[in-house]
mmCIF file of N, CA and C in Angstrom:
data_model
loop_
_atom_site.group_PDB
_atom_site.id
_atom_site.type_symbol
_atom_site.label_atom_id
_atom_site.label_comp_id
_atom_site.label_asym_id
_atom_site.label_seq_id
_atom_site.Cartn_x
_atom_site.Cartn_y
_atom_site.Cartn_z
ATOM 1 N N MET J 291 -33.048 -16.384 4.899
ATOM 2 C CA MET J 291 -32.162 -16.671 4.774
ATOM 3 C C MET J 291 -31.267 -16.025 3.251
ATOM 4 N N LYS J 292 -31.896 -15.805 1.975
ATOM 5 C CA LYS J 292 -31.679 -15.413 0.919
ATOM 6 C C LYS J 292 -30.926 -13.900 1.434
ATOM 7 N N GLU J 293 -31.972 -12.970 1.820
ATOM 8 C CA GLU J 293 -31.597 -12.005 2.471
ATOM 9 C C GLU J 293 -30.246 -11.598 3.057
ATOM 10 N N GLU J 294 -30.158 -12.382 4.066
ATOM 11 C CA GLU J 294 -28.510 -12.767 4.451
ATOM 12 C C GLU J 294 -27.691 -12.225 3.465
ATOM 13 N N ALA J 295 -28.031 -13.410 2.478
ATOM 14 C CA ALA J 295 -26.893 -14.016 1.689
ATOM 15 C C ALA J 295 -26.721 -12.674 0.594
ATOM 16 N N ASP J 296 -27.748 -11.867 0.851
ATOM 17 C CA ASP J 296 -27.637 -10.494 -0.511
ATOM 18 C C ASP J 296 -26.921 -9.841 0.005
ATOM 19 N N LYS J 297 -27.106 -9.530 1.092
ATOM 20 C CA LYS J 297 -26.504 -8.420 2.750
ATOM 21 C C LYS J 297 -24.988 -8.945 2.474
ATOM 22 N N SER J 298 -24.655 -10.679 2.665
ATOM 23 C CA SER J 298 -22.953 -10.669 2.919
ATOM 24 C C SER J 298 -22.286 -10.267 1.340
ATOM 25 N N GLN J 299 -23.277 -10.651 0.503
ATOM 26 C CA GLN J 299 -22.260 -10.762 -0.963
ATOM 27 C C GLN J 299 -22.446 -8.773 -1.231
ATOM 28 N N GLN J 300 -23.228 -8.016 -0.364
ATOM 29 C CA GLN J 300 -23.070 -6.263 -0.233
ATOM 30 C C GLN J 300 -22.034 -6.102 -0.527
ATOM 31 N N ALA J 301 -21.483 -7.018 0.830
ATOM 32 C CA ALA J 301 -20.790 -6.249 1.662
ATOM 33 C C ALA J 301 -19.455 -6.672 1.023
ATOM 34 N N GLY J 302 -19.346 -7.949 0.150
ATOM 35 C CA GLY J 302 -18.042 -8.082 -0.578
ATOM 36 C C GLY J 302 -17.262 -9.275 0.195
ATOM 37 N N SER J 303 -18.223 -9.549 0.947
ATOM 38 C CA SER J 303 -17.555 -10.756 1.758
ATOM 39 C C SER J 303 -16.787 -11.861 1.015
ATOM 40 N N SER J 304 -15.833 -12.345 1.110
ATOM 41 C CA SER J 304 -15.264 -13.777 0.309
ATOM 42 C C SER J 304 -15.793 -15.462 1.282
ATOM 43 N N GLN J 305 -16.537 -15.168 2.179
ATOM 44 C CA GLN J 305 -16.901 -16.097 2.587
ATOM 45 C C GLN J 305 -15.939 -17.124 2.804
ATOM 46 N N GLY J 306 -14.633 -16.729 3.040
ATOM 47 C CA GLY J 306 -13.808 -17.977 3.307
ATOM 48 C C GLY J 306 -12.707 -18.032 2.349
ATOM 49 N N ARG J 307 -13.191 -17.928 1.367
ATOM 50 C CA ARG J 307 -12.933 -18.729 0.333
ATOM 51 C C ARG J 307 -11.449 -18.385 0.335
ATOM 52 N N GLU J 308 -10.819 -18.866 -0.914
ATOM 53 C CA GLU J 308 -9.286 -17.289 -1.088
ATOM 54 C C GLU J 308 -9.579 -17.466 -1.984
ATOM 55 N N SER J 309 -9.019 -16.150 -2.260
ATOM 56 C CA SER J 309 -9.325 -15.077 -3.702
ATOM 57 C C SER J 309 -7.947 -14.896 -4.575
ATOM 58 N N HIS J 310 -8.199 -15.002 -5.404
ATOM 59 C CA HIS J 310 -7.111 -14.815 -6.696
ATOM 60 C C HIS J 310 -6.508 -13.565 -7.475
ATOM 61 N N LYS J 311 -7.597 -12.678 -6.870
ATOM 62 C CA LYS J 311 -8.174 -11.285 -6.960
ATOM 63 C C LYS J 311 -6.754 -10.080 -6.988
ATOM 64 N N ALA J 312 -6.239 -9.651 -7.788
ATOM 65 C CA ALA J 312 -5.694 -8.921 -7.214
ATOM 66 C C ALA J 312 -6.145 -7.676 -6.031
ATOM 67 N N LEU J 313 -7.589 -7.213 -6.245
ATOM 68 C CA LEU J 313 -7.863 -6.638 -5.302
ATOM 69 C C LEU J 313 -9.388 -6.878 -4.625
ATOM 70 N N LEU J 314 -9.553 -6.891 -3.173
ATOM 71 C CA LEU J 314 -11.148 -7.695 -2.660
ATOM 72 C C LEU J 314 -11.428 -6.572 -1.574
ATOM 73 N N THR J 315 -12.242 -6.067 -2.135
ATOM 74 C CA THR J 315 -12.824 -5.271 -1.256
ATOM 75 C C THR J 315 -13.815 -5.429 -0.215
ATOM 76 N N THR J 316 -14.150 -5.210 0.934
ATOM 77 C CA THR J 316 -15.162 -5.846 2.019
ATOM 78 C C THR J 316 -15.812 -4.624 3.091
ATOM 79 N N ASP J 317 -16.557 -4.228 2.307
ATOM 80 C CA ASP J 317 -17.861 -3.331 3.492
ATOM 81 C C ASP J 317 -18.436 -3.669 5.156
ATOM 82 N N LEU J 318 -17.233 -3.805 6.206
ATOM 83 C CA LEU J 318 -17.138 -4.385 7.055
ATOM 84 C C LEU J 318 -18.147 -3.732 7.915
ATOM 85 N N THR J 319 -18.642 -2.648 7.935
ATOM 86 C CA THR J 319 -19.687 -2.310 8.257
ATOM 87 C C THR J 319 -21.364 -3.311 8.392
ATOM 88 N N THR J 320 -21.439 -3.376 7.033
ATOM 89 C CA THR J 320 -22.276 -4.381 6.436
ATOM 90 C C THR J 320 -22.146 -5.724 6.838
ATOM 91 N N LEU J 321 -21.075 -6.295 7.071
ATOM 92 C CA LEU J 321 -20.879 -7.464 7.211
ATOM 93 C C LEU J 321 -21.141 -7.272 9.104
ATOM 94 N N ALA J 322 -20.596 -6.704 9.430
ATOM 95 C CA ALA J 322 -20.831 -6.692 11.006
ATOM 96 C C ALA J 322 -22.053 -6.881 11.501
ATOM 97 N N GLN J 323 -23.106 -5.884 10.471
ATOM 98 C CA GLN J 323 -23.904 -5.890 11.030
ATOM 99 C C GLN J 323 -25.164 -7.571 10.514
ATOM 100 N N VAL J 324 -24.956 -7.980 9.267
ATOM 101 C CA VAL J 324 -25.288 -9.480 9.314
ATOM 102 C C VAL J 324 -25.230 -10.310 9.906
ATOM 103 N N LEU J 325 -23.389 -10.251 10.592
ATOM 104 C CA LEU J 325 -23.390 -11.323 11.674
ATOM 105 C C LEU J 325 -24.404 -11.123 12.657
ATOM 106 N N LYS J 326 -24.882 -9.687 12.947
ATOM 107 C CA LYS J 326 -25.584 -9.686 14.078
ATOM 108 C C LYS J 326 -26.887 -9.749 13.796
ATOM 109 N N GLU J 327 -27.371 -10.311 12.856
ATOM 110 C CA GLU J 327 -28.764 -11.094 12.482
ATOM 111 C C GLU J 327 -28.853 -12.593 12.692
ATOM 112 N N GLU J 328 -27.858 -13.022 12.913
ATOM 113 C CA GLU J 328 -27.203 -14.557 12.713
ATOM 114 C C GLU J 328 -28.206 -14.850 13.457
ATOM 115 N N GLU J 329 -28.237 -16.154 13.409
ATOM 116 C CA GLU J 329 -28.854 -17.188 14.708
ATOM 117 C C GLU J 329 -27.611 -17.552 15.390
ATOM 118 N N ASN J 330 -26.490 -17.508 15.119
ATOM 119 C CA ASN J 330 -25.343 -17.764 16.091
ATOM 120 C C ASN J 330 -25.542 -16.625 17.194
ATOM 121 N N TRP J 331 -25.091 -15.212 17.177
ATOM 122 C CA TRP J 331 -25.332 -13.893 17.831
ATOM 123 C C TRP J 331 -26.681 -14.074 18.744
ATOM 124 N N GLN J 332 -27.943 -14.485 18.584
ATOM 125 C CA GLN J 332 -28.677 -14.726 19.228
ATOM 126 C C GLN J 332 -28.340 -15.902 20.334
ATOM 127 N N LYS J 333 -27.953 -17.012 19.563
ATOM 128 C CA LYS J 333 -27.851 -18.104 20.957
ATOM 129 C C LYS J 333 -26.495 -17.961 21.583
ATOM 130 N N SER J 334 -25.117 -17.285 20.439
ATOM 131 C CA SER J 334 -24.597 -17.517 22.062
ATOM 132 C C SER J 334 -23.380 -16.094 21.952
ATOM 133 N N GLY J 335 -24.216 -15.293 21.477
ATOM 134 C CA GLY J 335 -23.514 -13.609 21.317
ATOM 135 C C GLY J 335 -22.244 -12.994 20.787
ATOM 136 N N ARG J 336 -21.894 -14.094 20.165
ATOM 137 C CA ARG J 336 -20.786 -14.211 18.873
ATOM 138 C C ARG J 336 -21.389 -14.433 17.810
ATOM 139 N N GLY J 337 -20.137 -13.765 16.920
ATOM 140 C CA GLY J 337 -20.197 -14.155 15.443
ATOM 141 C C GLY J 337 -19.127 -13.880 14.678
ATOM 142 N N SER J 338 -18.812 -14.822 13.843
ATOM 143 C CA SER J 338 -16.935 -14.580 12.980
ATOM 144 C C SER J 338 -17.512 -14.634 11.517
ATOM 145 N N ARG J 339 -16.512 -14.388 10.536
ATOM 146 C CA ARG J 339 -16.719 -14.685 9.559
ATOM 147 C C ARG J 339 -15.726 -13.781 8.860
ATOM 148 N N THR J 340 -15.157 -15.180 8.257
ATOM 149 C CA THR J 340 -13.920 -15.086 7.552
ATOM 150 C C THR J 340 -13.742 -14.397 6.125
ATOM 151 N N VAL J 341 -13.391 -12.854 6.363
ATOM 152 C CA VAL J 341 -13.250 -11.888 5.100
ATOM 153 C C VAL J 341 -12.186 -12.497 3.979
ATOM 154 N N LEU J 342 -10.918 -13.264 4.616
ATOM 155 C CA LEU J 342 -9.485 -13.456 3.377
ATOM 156 C C LEU J 342 -9.373 -14.421 4.217
ATOM 157 N N LYS J 343 -8.833 -15.779 3.068
ATOM 158 C CA LYS J 343 -8.149 -16.928 3.853
ATOM 159 C C LYS J 343 -6.929 -17.347 2.595
ATOM 160 N N SER J 344 -5.809 -17.311 2.931
ATOM 161 C CA SER J 344 -4.581 -17.704 1.868
ATOM 162 C C SER J 344 -3.525 -17.960 2.491
ATOM 163 N N GLU J 345 -2.499 -19.150 1.812
ATOM 164 C CA GLU J 345 -2.029 -19.468 2.769
ATOM 165 C C GLU J 345 -1.071 -18.827 4.179
ATOM 166 N N THR J 346 -0.795 -17.901 3.393
ATOM 167 C CA THR J 346 -0.246 -16.992 4.464
ATOM 168 C C THR J 346 -0.703 -15.696 5.266
ATOM 169 N N LEU J 347 -2.181 -15.910 5.177
ATOM 170 C CA LEU J 347 -3.165 -14.328 5.727
ATOM 171 C C LEU J 347 -4.278 -14.787 5.563
ATOM 172 N N ARG J 348 -4.700 -14.763 7.112
ATOM 173 C CA ARG J 348 -5.863 -14.509 7.322
ATOM 174 C C ARG J 348 -6.778 -13.471 8.370
ATOM 175 N N ILE J 349 -8.328 -12.923 8.119
ATOM 176 C CA ILE J 349 -8.020 -11.811 8.226
ATOM 177 C C ILE J 349 -9.750 -12.348 8.156
ATOM 178 N N LEU J 350 -10.164 -12.237 9.870
ATOM 179 C CA LEU J 350 -11.844 -12.242 10.260
ATOM 180 C C LEU J 350 -12.659 -10.883 11.128
ATOM 181 N N LEU J 351 -14.179 -11.517 10.775
ATOM 182 C CA LEU J 351 -14.112 -9.727 11.542
ATOM 183 C C LEU J 351 -15.400 -10.888 12.141
ATOM 184 N N ASN J 352 -15.127 -10.155 13.878
ATOM 185 C CA ASN J 352 -15.664 -10.797 14.707
ATOM 186 C C ASN J 352 -16.078 -9.791 15.430
ATOM 187 N N VAL J 353 -17.659 -10.566 16.364
ATOM 188 C CA VAL J 353 -18.887 -9.477 16.708
ATOM 189 C C VAL J 353 -18.826 -10.454 17.912
ATOM 190 N N MET J 354 -19.352 -9.318 19.381
ATOM 191 C CA MET J 354 -19.844 -9.868 20.888
ATOM 192 C C MET J 354 -20.462 -8.926 21.122
ATOM 193 N N GLN J 355 -21.457 -9.683 21.823
ATOM 194 C CA GLN J 355 -22.226 -8.967 22.710
ATOM 195 C C GLN J 355 -21.538 -8.526 23.672
ATOM 196 N N ALA J 356 -21.977 -7.531 24.674
ATOM 197 C CA ALA J 356 -21.118 -7.405 25.920
ATOM 198 C C ALA J 356 -21.461 -8.774 27.056
ATOM 199 N N GLY J 357 -20.302 -8.718 27.702
ATOM 200 C CA GLY J 357 -20.161 -9.907 28.149
ATOM 201 C C GLY J 357 -19.945 -11.353 28.309
ATOM 202 N N THR J 358 -19.533 -11.814 26.675
ATOM 203 C CA THR J 358 -19.497 -12.613 26.000
ATOM 204 C C THR J 358 -18.080 -12.753 26.249
ATOM 205 N N GLU J 359 -17.382 -14.195 25.964
ATOM 206 C CA GLU J 359 -15.934 -14.547 26.173
ATOM 207 C C GLU J 359 -15.197 -14.888 25.224
ATOM 208 N N ILE J 360 -14.356 -14.932 24.594
ATOM 209 C CA ILE J 360 -13.671 -16.313 24.113
ATOM 210 C C ILE J 360 -12.559 -16.388 24.890
ATOM 211 N N LYS J 361 -12.550 -18.038 24.771
ATOM 212 C CA LYS J 361 -12.055 -18.422 26.055
ATOM 213 C C LYS J 361 -10.363 -18.916 25.308
ATOM 214 N N PRO J 362 -9.759 -19.104 26.420
ATOM 215 C CA PRO J 362 -8.246 -19.486 26.388
ATOM 216 C C PRO J 362 -7.762 -20.261 25.041
ATOM 217 N N HIS J 363 -7.199 -19.798 24.197
ATOM 218 C CA HIS J 363 -6.661 -20.793 22.962
ATOM 219 C C HIS J 363 -5.250 -19.583 22.802
ATOM 220 N N GLN J 364 -4.454 -20.612 21.616
ATOM 221 C CA GLN J 364 -3.922 -19.870 20.334
ATOM 222 C C GLN J 364 -3.896 -19.559 19.697
ATOM 223 N N ALA J 365 -2.777 -19.283 18.735
ATOM 224 C CA ALA J 365 -3.044 -19.012 17.405
ATOM 225 C C ALA J 365 -1.730 -19.299 16.948
ATOM 226 N N PRO J 366 -2.049 -20.000 15.578
ATOM 227 C CA PRO J 366 -0.923 -20.355 14.747
ATOM 228 C C PRO J 366 0.183 -19.149 14.505
ATOM 229 N N GLY J 367 0.302 -18.380 14.287
ATOM 230 C CA GLY J 367 1.446 -17.051 13.636
ATOM 231 C C GLY J 367 1.043 -16.223 14.620
ATOM 232 N N PRO J 368 1.693 -15.009 14.363
ATOM 233 C CA PRO J 368 1.585 -13.653 15.091
ATOM 234 C C PRO J 368 -0.333 -13.028 14.689
ATOM 235 N N ILE J 369 -1.073 -12.675 15.614
ATOM 236 C CA ILE J 369 -1.918 -11.911 15.320
ATOM 237 C C ILE J 369 -2.132 -10.177 15.164
ATOM 238 N N SER J 370 -2.867 -9.609 14.723
ATOM 239 C CA SER J 370 -3.084 -8.191 15.219
ATOM 240 C C SER J 370 -5.048 -8.420 15.146
ATOM 241 N N VAL J 371 -5.432 -7.239 16.520
ATOM 242 C CA VAL J 371 -6.557 -7.069 16.883
ATOM 243 C C VAL J 371 -6.580 -5.813 16.776
ATOM 244 N N GLN J 372 -8.002 -5.451 15.613
ATOM 245 C CA GLN J 372 -8.017 -3.681 15.380
ATOM 246 C C GLN J 372 -9.710 -3.674 16.052
ATOM 247 N N VAL J 373 -10.289 -2.889 16.978
ATOM 248 C CA VAL J 373 -11.199 -2.927 17.516
ATOM 249 C C VAL J 373 -12.173 -1.708 17.033
ATOM 250 N N MET J 374 -12.817 -1.430 15.883
ATOM 251 C CA MET J 374 -13.406 -1.139 14.743
ATOM 252 C C MET J 374 -15.365 -0.732 15.850
ATOM 253 N N GLU J 375 -15.447 -1.616 16.626
ATOM 254 C CA GLU J 375 -16.571 -0.621 17.602
ATOM 255 C C GLU J 375 -16.572 -1.078 19.008
ATOM 256 N N GLY J 376 -16.937 -0.090 19.788
ATOM 257 C CA GLY J 376 -16.710 -0.717 22.049
ATOM 258 C C GLY J 376 -15.588 -1.029 22.348
ATOM 259 N N ARG J 377 -15.659 -2.011 22.820
ATOM 260 C CA ARG J 377 -14.312 -1.960 23.964
ATOM 261 C C ARG J 377 -14.425 -3.201 23.980
ATOM 262 N N ILE J 378 -12.996 -3.932 24.202
ATOM 263 C CA ILE J 378 -13.171 -5.473 24.520
ATOM 264 C C ILE J 378 -11.483 -5.383 25.425
ATOM 265 N N ARG J 379 -11.565 -6.649 26.144
ATOM 266 C CA ARG J 379 -10.385 -6.763 27.171
ATOM 267 C C ARG J 379 -9.754 -7.872 26.698
ATOM 268 N N PHE J 380 -8.505 -8.185 26.341
ATOM 269 C CA PHE J 380 -7.515 -9.032 25.921
ATOM 270 C C PHE J 380 -6.250 -9.360 26.880
ATOM 271 N N ASN J 381 -6.813 -10.612 27.348
ATOM 272 C CA ASN J 381 -5.880 -10.944 28.409
ATOM 273 C C ASN J 381 -5.019 -11.993 27.486
ATOM 274 N N THR J 382 -3.583 -12.070 28.097
ATOM 275 C CA THR J 382 -2.847 -13.434 28.247
ATOM 276 C C THR J 382 -2.307 -13.732 29.883
ATOM 277 N N GLN J 383 -1.286 -15.017 29.957
ATOM 278 C CA GLN J 383 -1.474 -15.182 31.092
ATOM 279 C C GLN J 383 -0.535 -14.077 31.819
ATOM 280 N N GLU J 384 0.482 -13.001 31.493
ATOM 281 C CA GLU J 384 0.949 -12.137 32.164
ATOM 282 C C GLU J 384 0.430 -10.669 31.989
ATOM 283 N N GLU J 385 -0.187 -10.595 30.811
ATOM 284 C CA GLU J 385 -0.823 -9.302 30.759
ATOM 285 C C GLU J 385 -2.395 -8.806 30.519
ATOM 286 N N SER J 386 -3.473 -7.533 31.103
ATOM 287 C CA SER J 386 -4.263 -8.139 30.654
ATOM 288 C C SER J 386 -4.560 -6.086 30.200
ATOM 289 N N MET J 387 -5.183 -6.183 28.839
ATOM 290 C CA MET J 387 -5.246 -4.156 28.146
ATOM 291 C C MET J 387 -6.587 -4.729 27.630
ATOM 292 N N GLU J 388 -7.083 -3.359 28.273
ATOM 293 C CA GLU J 388 -8.442 -2.994 26.929
ATOM 294 C C GLU J 388 -8.315 -1.890 26.145
ATOM 295 N N LEU J 389 -9.306 -2.683 24.598
ATOM 296 C CA LEU J 389 -8.514 -1.654 23.713
ATOM 297 C C LEU J 389 -10.502 -1.254 23.239
ATOM 298 N N ALA J 390 -10.431 0.168 22.779
ATOM 299 C CA ALA J 390 -11.738 0.378 22.248
ATOM 300 C C ALA J 390 -10.654 0.906 20.782
ATOM 301 N N ILE J 391 -12.438 1.670 20.344
ATOM 302 C CA ILE J 391 -12.693 1.688 19.080
ATOM 303 C C ILE J 391 -11.369 3.183 18.754
ATOM 304 N N GLY J 392 -10.699 2.217 17.369
ATOM 305 C CA GLY J 392 -9.339 2.366 16.909
ATOM 306 C C GLY J 392 -8.307 2.177 17.312
ATOM 307 N N GLN J 393 -7.916 1.322 18.664
ATOM 308 C CA GLN J 393 -6.745 0.951 18.875
ATOM 309 C C GLN J 393 -6.714 -0.371 18.654
ATOM 310 N N MET J 394 -5.461 -0.888 18.264
ATOM 311 C CA MET J 394 -4.759 -2.174 17.823
ATOM 312 C C MET J 394 -3.439 -2.909 18.533
ATOM 313 N N LEU J 395 -3.983 -3.877 18.937
ATOM 314 C CA LEU J 395 -2.426 -4.756 19.419
ATOM 315 C C LEU J 395 -2.048 -5.916 18.374
ATOM 316 N N THR J 396 -0.649 -6.240 18.482
ATOM 317 C CA THR J 396 -0.136 -7.248 18.197
ATOM 318 C C THR J 396 0.563 -8.047 19.311
ATOM 319 N N LEU J 397 0.235 -9.519 18.886
ATOM 320 C CA LEU J 397 1.057 -10.726 19.391
ATOM 321 C C LEU J 397 1.701 -11.584 18.974
ATOM 322 N N PRO J 398 2.770 -11.955 19.191
ATOM 323 C CA PRO J 398 3.286 -13.253 18.798
ATOM 324 C C PRO J 398 2.832 -14.913 18.405
ATOM 325 N N ALA J 399 3.172 -15.675 17.621
ATOM 326 C CA ALA J 399 2.285 -16.623 17.960
ATOM 327 C C ALA J 399 2.278 -17.305 18.650
ATOM 328 N N HIS J 400 1.547 -18.082 19.109
ATOM 329 C CA HIS J 400 1.584 -19.556 19.880
ATOM 330 C C HIS J 400 1.764 -18.867 21.702
ATOM 331 N N VAL J 401 0.758 -17.616 21.248
ATOM 332 C CA VAL J 401 1.019 -17.308 22.956
ATOM 333 C C VAL J 401 -0.879 -17.328 23.603
ATOM 334 N N ARG J 402 -1.091 -17.841 24.676
ATOM 335 C CA ARG J 402 -1.925 -18.355 25.198
ATOM 336 C C ARG J 402 -3.119 -17.049 24.973
ATOM 337 N N HIS J 403 -4.085 -17.025 24.820
ATOM 338 C CA HIS J 403 -4.862 -15.972 25.432
ATOM 339 C C HIS J 403 -6.438 -15.820 25.126
ATOM 340 N N SER J 404 -7.179 -14.625 26.095
ATOM 341 C CA SER J 404 -8.947 -14.459 25.705
ATOM 342 C C SER J 404 -8.921 -13.043 25.235
ATOM 343 N N VAL J 405 -10.528 -12.647 24.919
ATOM 344 C CA VAL J 405 -10.674 -11.782 24.301
ATOM 345 C C VAL J 405 -12.396 -12.460 25.201
ATOM 346 N N GLU J 406 -12.513 -10.864 25.475
ATOM 347 C CA GLU J 406 -13.764 -10.471 26.590
ATOM 348 C C GLU J 406 -13.793 -9.189 26.441
ATOM 349 N N ALA J 407 -15.735 -8.863 26.118
ATOM 350 C CA ALA J 407 -16.339 -7.906 25.675
ATOM 351 C C ALA J 407 -16.663 -7.238 26.597
ATOM 352 N N LEU J 408 -16.131 -6.083 26.789
ATOM 353 C CA LEU J 408 -16.802 -5.140 28.046
ATOM 354 C C LEU J 408 -17.978 -4.227 27.556
ATOM 355 N N GLU J 409 -18.141 -4.364 26.504
ATOM 356 C CA GLU J 409 -19.415 -3.310 25.751
ATOM 357 C C GLU J 409 -19.575 -4.696 24.155
ATOM 358 N N GLU J 410 -20.957 -3.986 24.177
ATOM 359 C CA GLU J 410 -20.484 -5.113 22.522
ATOM 360 C C GLU J 410 -19.743 -4.667 21.288
ATOM 361 N N ALA J 411 -18.765 -5.179 20.845
ATOM 362 C CA ALA J 411 -17.251 -4.624 19.821
ATOM 363 C C ALA J 411 -17.934 -5.374 18.885
ATOM 364 N N THR J 412 -17.314 -4.947 17.922
ATOM 365 C CA THR J 412 -16.747 -5.591 16.240
ATOM 366 C C THR J 412 -14.961 -5.279 16.661
ATOM 367 N N PHE J 413 -14.357 -6.465 16.258
ATOM 368 C CA PHE J 413 -12.814 -6.262 15.952
ATOM 369 C C PHE J 413 -12.415 -7.013 14.865
ATOM 370 N N LEU J 414 -11.694 -6.505 14.140
ATOM 371 C CA LEU J 414 -10.751 -7.195 12.807
ATOM 372 C C LEU J 414 -9.536 -7.860 13.235
ATOM 373 N N LEU J 415 -10.003 -9.479 13.291
ATOM 374 C CA LEU J 415 -8.678 -10.093 13.810
ATOM 375 C C LEU J 415 -7.566 -10.894 12.391
ATOM 376 N N THR J 416 -6.796 -10.408 12.583
ATOM 377 C CA THR J 416 -5.426 -10.750 11.168
ATOM 378 C C THR J 416 -4.479 -11.936 11.854
ATOM 379 N N VAL J 417 -4.079 -13.224 11.247
ATOM 380 C CA VAL J 417 -3.459 -13.959 11.761
ATOM 381 C C VAL J 417 -2.565 -14.344 10.579
ATOM 382 N N SER J 418 -1.651 -14.006 10.517
ATOM 383 C CA SER J 418 -0.178 -15.064 9.492
ATOM 384 C C SER J 418 0.212 -15.875 10.384
ATOM 385 N N PRO J 419 -0.516 -16.913 9.499
ATOM 386 C CA PRO J 419 0.081 -18.628 10.250
ATOM 387 C C PRO J 419 1.588 -18.800 9.615
ATOM 388 N N LEU J 420 2.224 -19.505 10.527
ATOM 389 C CA LEU J 420 3.750 -19.579 10.596
ATOM 390 C C LEU J 420 3.934 -20.825 9.117
ATOM 391 N N PRO J 421 4.856 -20.866 8.341
ATOM 392 C CA PRO J 421 4.683 -21.840 7.794
ATOM 393 C C PRO J 421 5.289 -23.490 8.581
ATOM 394 N N ALA J 422 4.518 -24.750 7.988
ATOM 395 C CA ALA J 422 4.739 -25.898 8.549
ATOM 396 C C ALA J 422 6.074 -26.441 8.580
ATOM 397 N N GLN J 423 6.284 -26.771 10.151
ATOM 398 C CA GLN J 423 7.645 -27.215 10.010
ATOM 399 C C GLN J 423 7.680 -29.001 9.942
ATOM 400 N N ALA J 424 9.066 -28.914 8.372
ATOM 401 C CA ALA J 424 9.063 -30.412 8.394
ATOM 402 C C ALA J 424 9.563 -31.078 9.297
#
């Protein structure tokens, strides 16, 4: 457990905490490897870590084993998905798109979607939550 914490710290992960620093660096490759060594990866075939969380921006690193799925859901703001490793299929009710290394997509807020890993995959998810309506 300490070894995982050390690797996570070396990767520069903010562990989901808000950062008040002007510059924050994260070694995403190392962090993805840490996620693949965790128990959740063995049990569910998936892992996720919040890299940055603020009022206006959330960045999450996700890893998925081939054949796993993130069930249909919607995000509270516009999102971007950037594939760093492997291939995924991103599905909405209207369309489906395969993404490979180096490809990115964007999606407006509140659009129901799911994600399937076509092969072992790592992707960066960025969410920009919309301000709460009074």
